[in-house]
Short mmCIF file of C-alpha atoms in Angstrom, two decimals:
data_model
loop_
_atom_site.label_atom_id
_atom_site.label_comp_id
_atom_site.label_asym_id
_atom_site.label_seq_id
_atom_site.Cartn_x
_atom_site.Cartn_y
_atom_site.Cartn_z
CA MET C 1234 46.66 23.84 -11.72
CA GLU C 1235 47.81 21.75 -14.71
CA ALA C 1236 51.43 22.15 -13.62
CA LEU C 1237 50.55 20.91 -10.13
CA ALA C 1238 48.82 17.87 -11.62
CA VAL C 1239 51.95 17.03 -13.64
CA ARG C 1240 54.15 17.27 -10.54
CA LEU C 1241 51.77 15.09 -8.53
CA SER C 1242 51.83 12.34 -11.12
CA HIS C 1243 55.63 11.94 -10.68
CA LEU C 1244 55.93 12.08 -6.89
CA ASP C 1245 58.05 9.37 -5.30
CA SER C 1246 56.94 9.97 -1.73
CA GLN C 1247 53.45 8.65 -1.01
CA ALA C 1248 53.16 10.82 2.12
CA GLU C 1249 54.09 13.96 0.23
CA GLY C 1250 51.78 12.93 -2.59
CA ALA C 1251 48.87 12.56 -0.16
CA ILE C 1252 49.40 16.05 1.17
CA ARG C 1253 49.52 17.46 -2.32
CA VAL C 1254 46.31 15.64 -3.33
CA VAL C 1255 44.55 17.34 -0.44
CA MET C 1256 46.02 20.71 -1.47
CA PHE C 1257 44.96 20.07 -5.07
CA TYR C 1258 41.29 19.68 -4.12
CA ASP C 1259 41.43 22.55 -1.65
CA THR C 1260 42.55 24.73 -4.54
CA LEU C 1261 39.73 23.48 -6.76
CA MET C 1262 37.13 24.23 -4.10
CA ARG C 1263 38.46 27.76 -3.53
CA ARG C 1264 37.94 28.33 -7.24
CA ARG C 1265 34.28 27.19 -6.85
CA VAL C 1266 34.45 24.83 -9.82
CA ASP C 1267 31.43 22.85 -11.06
CA LEU C 1268 31.10 19.07 -11.42
CA PRO C 1269 32.47 18.82 -15.00
CA ALA C 1270 35.54 20.84 -13.97
CA LEU C 1271 36.04 18.54 -10.98
CA ALA C 1272 35.89 15.45 -13.17
CA ARG C 1273 38.21 16.96 -15.79
CA ALA C 1274 40.83 18.02 -13.22
CA SER C 1275 40.64 14.64 -11.45
CA ALA C 1276 41.20 12.77 -14.71
CA GLY C 1277 44.31 14.87 -15.40
CA LEU C 1278 45.61 14.29 -11.89
CA ALA C 1279 44.97 10.53 -11.93
CA GLU C 1280 46.10 10.14 -15.58
CA CYS C 1281 43.03 8.01 -16.33
CA VAL C 1282 39.30 8.50 -16.89
CA ALA C 1283 37.43 9.95 -13.87
CA GLY C 1284 33.66 9.86 -13.46
CA ILE C 1285 30.90 11.39 -11.34
CA ARG C 1286 27.33 10.10 -11.15
CA LEU C 1287 24.38 11.58 -9.23
CA HIS C 1288 21.47 9.29 -8.32
CA ASP C 1289 18.95 12.11 -8.79
CA GLY C 1290 18.19 12.09 -12.52
CA GLY C 1291 20.98 9.61 -13.26
CA ARG C 1292 23.44 12.28 -14.44
CA VAL C 1293 26.86 10.85 -15.41
CA ILE C 1294 30.02 12.91 -16.10
CA ARG C 1295 33.18 11.23 -17.48
CA PHE C 1296 36.40 12.91 -18.58
CA ALA C 1297 39.58 11.50 -20.08
CA PRO C 1298 43.06 12.64 -18.90
CA ASP C 1299 43.50 14.75 -22.06
CA GLY C 1300 40.63 16.98 -20.89
CA GLY C 1301 38.03 15.69 -23.35
CA ARG C 1302 34.86 13.73 -22.71
CA ALA C 1303 35.52 10.02 -22.18
CA ARG C 1304 34.28 7.65 -24.84
CA ALA C 1305 31.35 5.31 -24.29
CA PRO C 1306 30.77 2.57 -23.34
CA ALA C 1307 32.54 2.89 -20.01
CA PRO C 1308 34.68 -0.04 -18.82
CA PRO C 1309 34.26 -1.33 -15.25
CA PRO C 1310 35.71 1.18 -12.76
CA SER C 1311 38.94 0.32 -10.97
CA THR C 1312 37.97 2.21 -7.78
CA VAL C 1313 34.62 3.62 -6.62
CA THR C 1314 33.69 5.91 -3.70
CA PRO C 1315 30.16 7.04 -2.75
CA ILE C 1316 29.19 10.71 -2.56
CA SER C 1317 27.42 11.43 0.73
CA LEU C 1318 25.45 14.49 1.77
CA ASP C 1319 23.67 14.75 5.13
CA ASP C 1320 24.45 11.06 5.79
CA GLU C 1321 22.72 10.02 2.55
CA GLU C 1322 24.41 8.49 -0.47
CA ILE C 1323 23.56 10.78 -3.40
CA GLY C 1324 25.93 9.42 -6.04
CA ALA C 1325 29.40 8.03 -6.69
CA VAL C 1326 32.82 8.96 -8.09
CA TRP C 1327 35.23 6.53 -9.72
CA LEU C 1328 38.41 6.01 -11.73
CA GLU C 1329 38.74 3.82 -14.81
CA ARG C 1330 42.40 2.90 -14.50
CA PRO C 1331 43.74 0.03 -16.62
CA GLY C 1332 45.37 -2.47 -14.29
CA PRO C 1333 45.47 -2.26 -10.48
CA PRO C 1334 44.53 0.94 -8.58
CA GLY C 1335 47.30 3.43 -7.84
CA PRO C 1336 48.59 4.02 -4.28
CA LEU C 1337 46.79 7.37 -4.01
CA ASP C 1338 43.58 6.48 -5.86
CA GLU C 1339 41.54 5.91 -2.70
CA LEU C 1340 42.58 9.26 -1.20
CA LEU C 1341 41.99 11.03 -4.52
CA LEU C 1342 38.44 9.66 -4.73
CA ASP C 1343 37.71 10.52 -1.09
CA ARG C 1344 38.63 14.15 -1.79
CA LEU C 1345 36.74 14.13 -5.09
CA ALA C 1346 33.61 12.80 -3.34
CA LEU C 1347 33.82 15.50 -0.68
CA ALA C 1348 34.28 18.17 -3.33
CA ALA C 1349 31.36 16.84 -5.40
CA ALA C 1350 29.06 16.87 -2.35
CA SER C 1351 30.07 20.47 -1.66
CA VAL C 1352 29.33 21.48 -5.25
CA VAL C 1353 25.90 19.80 -5.19
CA GLU C 1354 25.03 21.53 -1.92
CA ARG C 1355 26.30 24.93 -3.10
CA TYR C 1356 24.47 24.93 -6.41
CA GLY C 1357 21.43 23.07 -5.01
CA PRO C 1358 18.94 22.88 -3.57
CA ALA C 1359 20.66 19.79 -2.20
CA ARG C 1360 19.54 16.79 -4.24
CA THR C 1361 19.01 14.45 -1.31
CA THR C 1362 16.13 12.02 -1.24
CA MET C 1363 15.52 12.39 2.49
CA ALA C 1364 13.51 15.53 3.18
CA ASP C 1365 12.62 17.67 6.18
CA PRO C 1366 9.98 15.60 8.03
CA ALA C 1367 8.12 18.77 8.99
CA LEU C 1368 7.62 19.70 5.32
CA VAL C 1369 6.52 16.18 4.40
CA GLU C 1370 4.09 16.06 7.31
CA LEU C 1371 2.64 19.39 6.20
CA VAL C 1372 2.06 18.01 2.70
CA ILE C 1373 0.23 14.90 3.92
CA SER C 1374 -1.68 16.54 6.78
CA GLU C 1375 -5.46 16.64 6.36
CA ASP C 1376 -5.57 19.78 8.52
CA ALA C 1377 -3.20 21.89 6.41
CA ASP C 1378 -4.74 24.51 4.12
CA GLU C 1379 -4.06 24.31 0.38
CA ALA C 1380 -1.77 27.37 0.35
CA ALA C 1381 0.49 25.87 3.04
CA ARG C 1382 0.52 22.48 1.33
CA ALA C 1383 1.41 24.05 -2.04
CA ARG C 1384 4.21 26.03 -0.42
CA ALA C 1385 5.62 22.90 1.24
CA LEU C 1386 5.51 21.01 -2.07
CA ARG C 1387 7.33 23.86 -3.78
CA LEU C 1388 10.04 23.84 -1.10
CA LEU C 1389 10.45 20.10 -1.63
CA GLY C 1390 11.01 20.70 -5.35
CA PHE C 1391 7.62 19.68 -6.78
CA ALA C 1392 6.22 21.96 -9.46
CA PRO C 1393 2.52 22.91 -9.53
CA GLY C 1394 0.52 20.53 -11.67
CA PRO C 1395 -0.42 16.87 -11.40
CA PRO C 1396 -1.11 15.51 -7.91
CA VAL C 1397 1.79 13.92 -6.08
CA ALA C 1398 1.61 10.18 -5.40
CA VAL C 1399 1.93 9.14 -1.75
CA ALA C 1400 3.30 5.84 -0.47
CA ALA C 1401 3.25 4.47 3.07
CA VAL C 1402 6.19 2.08 3.41
CA VAL C 1403 7.48 -0.47 5.90
CA SER C 1404 10.76 -1.99 4.73
CA PRO C 1405 13.92 -3.61 6.06
CA ALA C 1406 15.87 -1.54 3.51
CA PRO C 1407 16.86 2.11 4.19
CA LEU C 1408 14.09 4.47 3.15
CA ASP C 1409 16.27 6.52 0.79
CA ARG C 1410 17.29 3.33 -1.06
CA VAL C 1411 13.66 2.23 -1.36
CA ALA C 1412 12.76 5.66 -2.74
CA ARG C 1413 15.44 5.53 -5.43
CA LEU C 1414 14.44 2.00 -6.42
CA VAL C 1415 10.73 2.71 -6.89
CA CYS C 1416 11.26 6.18 -8.43
CA PRO C 1417 14.41 5.70 -10.53
CA ALA C 1418 13.92 8.66 -12.88
CA GLY C 1419 11.60 11.25 -11.34
CA LEU C 1420 11.75 13.47 -8.26
CA VAL C 1421 11.09 11.65 -4.98
CA LYS C 1422 11.22 12.83 -1.38
CA ALA C 1423 11.12 10.61 1.69
CA ALA C 1424 10.83 11.01 5.45
CA PRO C 1425 10.13 8.73 8.42
CA LEU C 1426 6.85 9.44 10.18
CA ARG C 1427 6.68 7.54 13.47
CA ASP C 1428 6.52 3.84 12.52
CA VAL C 1429 6.05 4.29 8.75
CA GLY C 1430 8.10 5.77 5.94
CA VAL C 1431 6.53 8.37 3.63
CA LEU C 1432 7.36 8.72 -0.06
CA LEU C 1433 6.19 11.66 -2.18
CA ALA C 1434 6.75 11.29 -5.91
CA ALA C 1435 5.33 12.08 -9.32
CA ALA C 1436 4.95 8.32 -9.87
CA VAL C 1437 5.85 5.10 -8.03
CA ASP C 1438 6.65 1.75 -9.66
CA PRO C 1439 5.00 -0.90 -7.42
CA ALA C 1440 7.06 -3.71 -8.97
CA ARG C 1441 10.38 -2.26 -7.77
CA PHE C 1442 9.91 -2.42 -3.98
CA PRO C 1443 12.69 -4.56 -2.43
CA ALA C 1444 11.93 -7.96 -0.93
CA GLY C 1445 10.44 -7.85 2.54
CA SER C 1446 8.81 -4.46 2.00
CA ARG C 1447 5.14 -3.60 2.38
CA ALA C 1448 3.63 -0.48 0.84
CA GLY C 1449 0.29 1.22 0.36
CA LEU C 1450 -0.10 3.63 -2.56
CA GLY C 1451 -2.63 6.42 -2.83
CA ARG C 1452 -3.31 10.02 -3.76
CA SER C 1453 -3.30 11.06 -0.11
CA TRP C 1454 -1.72 9.91 3.14
CA ARG C 1455 -5.06 8.55 4.35
CA GLU C 1456 -5.41 6.41 1.22
CA ALA C 1457 -1.80 5.20 1.41
CA ARG C 1458 -2.07 4.24 5.09
CA THR C 1459 -5.37 2.46 4.47
CA ALA C 1460 -3.89 0.48 1.57
CA LEU C 1461 -0.89 -0.46 3.74
CA ARG C 1462 -3.24 -2.06 6.29
CA PHE C 1463 -4.54 -4.44 3.61
CA THR C 1464 -1.10 -5.70 2.56
CA THR C 1465 -0.11 -9.33 3.15
CA PRO C 1466 3.01 -11.42 2.49
CA GLY C 1467 1.33 -12.64 -0.67
CA GLU C 1468 0.30 -9.13 -1.74
CA PRO C 1469 2.88 -6.77 -0.21
CA VAL C 1470 2.07 -3.69 -2.34
CA ILE C 1471 -1.49 -2.46 -2.77
CA ARG C 1472 -2.98 0.57 -4.50
CA TYR C 1473 -5.89 2.17 -2.67
CA ALA C 1474 -7.76 2.50 -5.97
CA ASP C 1475 -7.64 -1.29 -6.39
CA LEU C 1476 -9.37 -1.92 -3.07
CA GLY C 1477 -12.73 -0.66 -4.29
CA ALA C 1478 -15.50 -1.45 -1.81
CA LEU C 1479 -13.07 -3.41 0.39
CA ALA C 1480 -11.69 -0.06 1.59
CA LEU C 1481 -14.93 0.42 3.52
CA LEU C 1482 -13.84 -2.37 5.90
CA ALA C 1483 -11.08 -0.12 7.25
CA ASP C 1484 -13.74 2.20 8.70
CA VAL C 1485 -15.63 -0.49 10.63
CA PRO C 1486 -15.27 0.22 14.39
CA PRO C 1487 -13.08 -2.47 16.04
CA GLU C 1488 -15.70 -3.41 18.63
CA ILE C 1489 -18.27 -4.07 15.92
CA ALA C 1490 -15.77 -6.06 13.84
CA ARG C 1491 -14.76 -8.29 16.76
CA ALA C 1492 -18.40 -8.99 17.62
CA ASN C 1493 -19.14 -10.36 14.14
CA ALA C 1494 -19.71 -14.12 14.24
CA ASP C 1495 -17.40 -14.96 11.32
CA VAL C 1496 -14.56 -12.80 12.68
CA ALA C 1497 -15.02 -14.27 16.16
CA ALA C 1498 -14.90 -17.80 14.72
CA LEU C 1499 -11.58 -17.04 13.00
CA ALA C 1500 -10.23 -15.59 16.24
CA ARG C 1501 -10.71 -19.00 17.82
CA LEU C 1502 -8.30 -20.41 15.22
CA ALA C 1503 -5.54 -17.99 16.23
CA ASP C 1504 -3.52 -20.81 17.82
CA HIS C 1505 -3.67 -22.82 14.58
CA PRO C 1506 -1.76 -20.76 11.97
CA ASP C 1507 -1.77 -23.65 9.47
CA ASP C 1508 -5.58 -23.57 9.43
CA LEU C 1509 -5.60 -19.81 8.80
CA ARG C 1510 -3.04 -20.18 6.01
CA THR C 1511 -5.18 -22.88 4.41
CA LEU C 1512 -8.26 -20.68 4.48
CA ASP C 1513 -6.30 -17.70 3.12
CA ALA C 1514 -4.78 -19.73 0.27
CA TYR C 1515 -8.15 -21.21 -0.69
CA CYS C 1516 -9.97 -17.86 -0.62
CA SER C 1517 -7.16 -16.13 -2.51
CA THR C 1518 -6.98 -18.68 -5.33
CA GLY C 1519 -10.61 -19.83 -5.38
CA SER C 1520 -9.67 -23.44 -6.05
CA LEU C 1521 -8.39 -26.53 -4.26
CA ARG C 1522 -5.53 -27.04 -6.70
CA GLY C 1523 -4.47 -23.39 -6.48
CA ALA C 1524 -4.45 -23.55 -2.69
CA ALA C 1525 -2.56 -26.86 -2.75
CA GLU C 1526 0.11 -25.35 -4.98
CA LEU C 1527 0.55 -22.37 -2.64
CA LEU C 1528 0.69 -24.61 0.42
CA HIS C 1529 2.85 -27.30 -1.23
CA LEU C 1530 0.28 -29.97 -0.32
CA HIS C 1531 -1.73 -32.53 -2.25
CA HIS C 1532 -5.16 -31.20 -3.21
CA SER C 1533 -6.86 -34.08 -1.39
CA SER C 1534 -5.14 -33.02 1.85
CA VAL C 1535 -6.36 -29.44 1.34
CA ALA C 1536 -9.90 -30.68 0.64
CA ARG C 1537 -9.92 -32.74 3.82
CA ARG C 1538 -8.62 -29.84 5.91
CA LEU C 1539 -11.16 -27.41 4.40
CA GLY C 1540 -13.98 -29.83 5.14
CA GLN C 1541 -12.97 -29.91 8.79
CA LEU C 1542 -12.60 -26.12 8.93
CA GLY C 1543 -15.98 -25.58 7.32
CA GLY C 1544 -17.54 -27.64 10.10
CA VAL C 1545 -15.72 -25.66 12.80
CA LEU C 1546 -16.74 -22.32 11.29
CA GLY C 1547 -20.25 -23.38 10.40
CA ILE C 1548 -19.71 -22.18 6.80
CA ASP C 1549 -20.02 -24.17 3.57
CA LEU C 1550 -16.67 -23.38 1.94
CA ALA C 1551 -17.69 -25.13 -1.28
CA GLU C 1552 -20.22 -22.35 -1.95
CA PRO C 1553 -19.08 -18.99 -3.43
CA GLY C 1554 -20.96 -17.18 -0.69
CA GLY C 1555 -19.08 -19.15 1.98
CA ARG C 1556 -15.72 -18.30 0.46
CA THR C 1557 -16.71 -14.63 0.29
CA ARG C 1558 -17.69 -14.62 3.96
CA VAL C 1559 -14.39 -16.16 5.02
CA LYS C 1560 -12.34 -13.89 2.77
CA ILE C 1561 -13.98 -10.79 4.25
CA ALA C 1562 -13.54 -12.16 7.78
CA LEU C 1563 -9.84 -12.85 7.13
CA THR C 1564 -9.39 -9.29 5.83
CA VAL C 1565 -11.13 -7.78 8.84
CA ARG C 1566 -9.01 -9.91 11.17
CA ARG C 1567 -5.83 -8.62 9.53
CA LEU C 1568 -7.06 -5.04 9.92
CA LEU C 1569 -7.74 -5.65 13.60
CA ASP C 1570 -4.27 -7.12 14.04
CA GLY C 1571 -2.72 -4.02 12.45
#
C-alpha cells in the first residue's frame, strides 16, 4: 500500500491518477481498516496532514504524512468534505495542505468520506442523530409499557439510569442540526413526529437553539408539547417545570376558555395586532417604560394607548390584578390559537 501511495504522488496523468485514487480506497476498504488507519493512509497519499472528525462526541483524528499523529494546534484546512450517512452529515474529512489544493484533493476527500462513513456504519451502531421514528414514538408514547420503553431506549443507545430529557421543536433549521447544536457533547436522537420534531437527550441546552426556533422542554412528551404551546417570539424556549400553575391553563376545555369574558374581549381585538402587542409588552415587563422600550415608543404614547385599551376591555390596567387578568387571557388566547 505504501508503494502505491508513492507512485500516486508522482503521476503525471490526472485521469490515471483519479482511477488509482479510487483503487487505493477500494483496497483500504477490502482490508476493513479503522478510522485512524484511513487518516494515516490518506495523509501518506496526499503528502500532507489528513483529518477526520465525527460530530458525535467530537472525536478528531489527524495524521501527518510520515505516519505519526499531527501536531496541534491544527492550521485551517485547505479542503473539506462532509461525511454523510443515511442522508445525514455525521462529520467531516479534510486536508491541511500548505498552499493551494492539489488537482486530486477533491476526489481523494470524496473517497475518504465514503470510506469513513462505511467504517462508522460497520463498527456502529451508526452514529447518526436521526433515529427510527417508530422507536422514538415508542419512547414518548403514554400507552407503552415500561419494558417496551426501556428496550426502545436501549436500541437508541441510551443506558439505563437518569431519565431522558424530551424536547418538542419547531425550527426552520434541519432537525439533526438543531439536535447537535443543543446537545453538543452528549448522546441525542431526533425524529420528526407529524408537525413537530422530537429530541431525546441526556440534557438539552436551551440557550443554543438557532434563531427562529421554538421549543418546549420536559421530562415527557406531554410536558414538552405543553411547554411548546406556551412559547412566544419573546420567549421561544420554555421548560415545563418553569410554567408552574400556568400549565393548568393548557387543560382548560376550548369552549370554556372562549366563553370567558376577558378572553372574548381580547378576541375582539384580533384585527388590531398593535393593541395586542402593547398589552403583551406591558404585561410581560410590568411597567410603562419597559413596554415602551420593547415597542420602541415613548412611554407617554404607551400610557395613552393602555388607557384606551383598559376602557375597551373594562379592566383597570394600572392595578396588579388587572394586569394579571390580561396576562392570563393573553396566554389562553395563544393556547387557543395553537
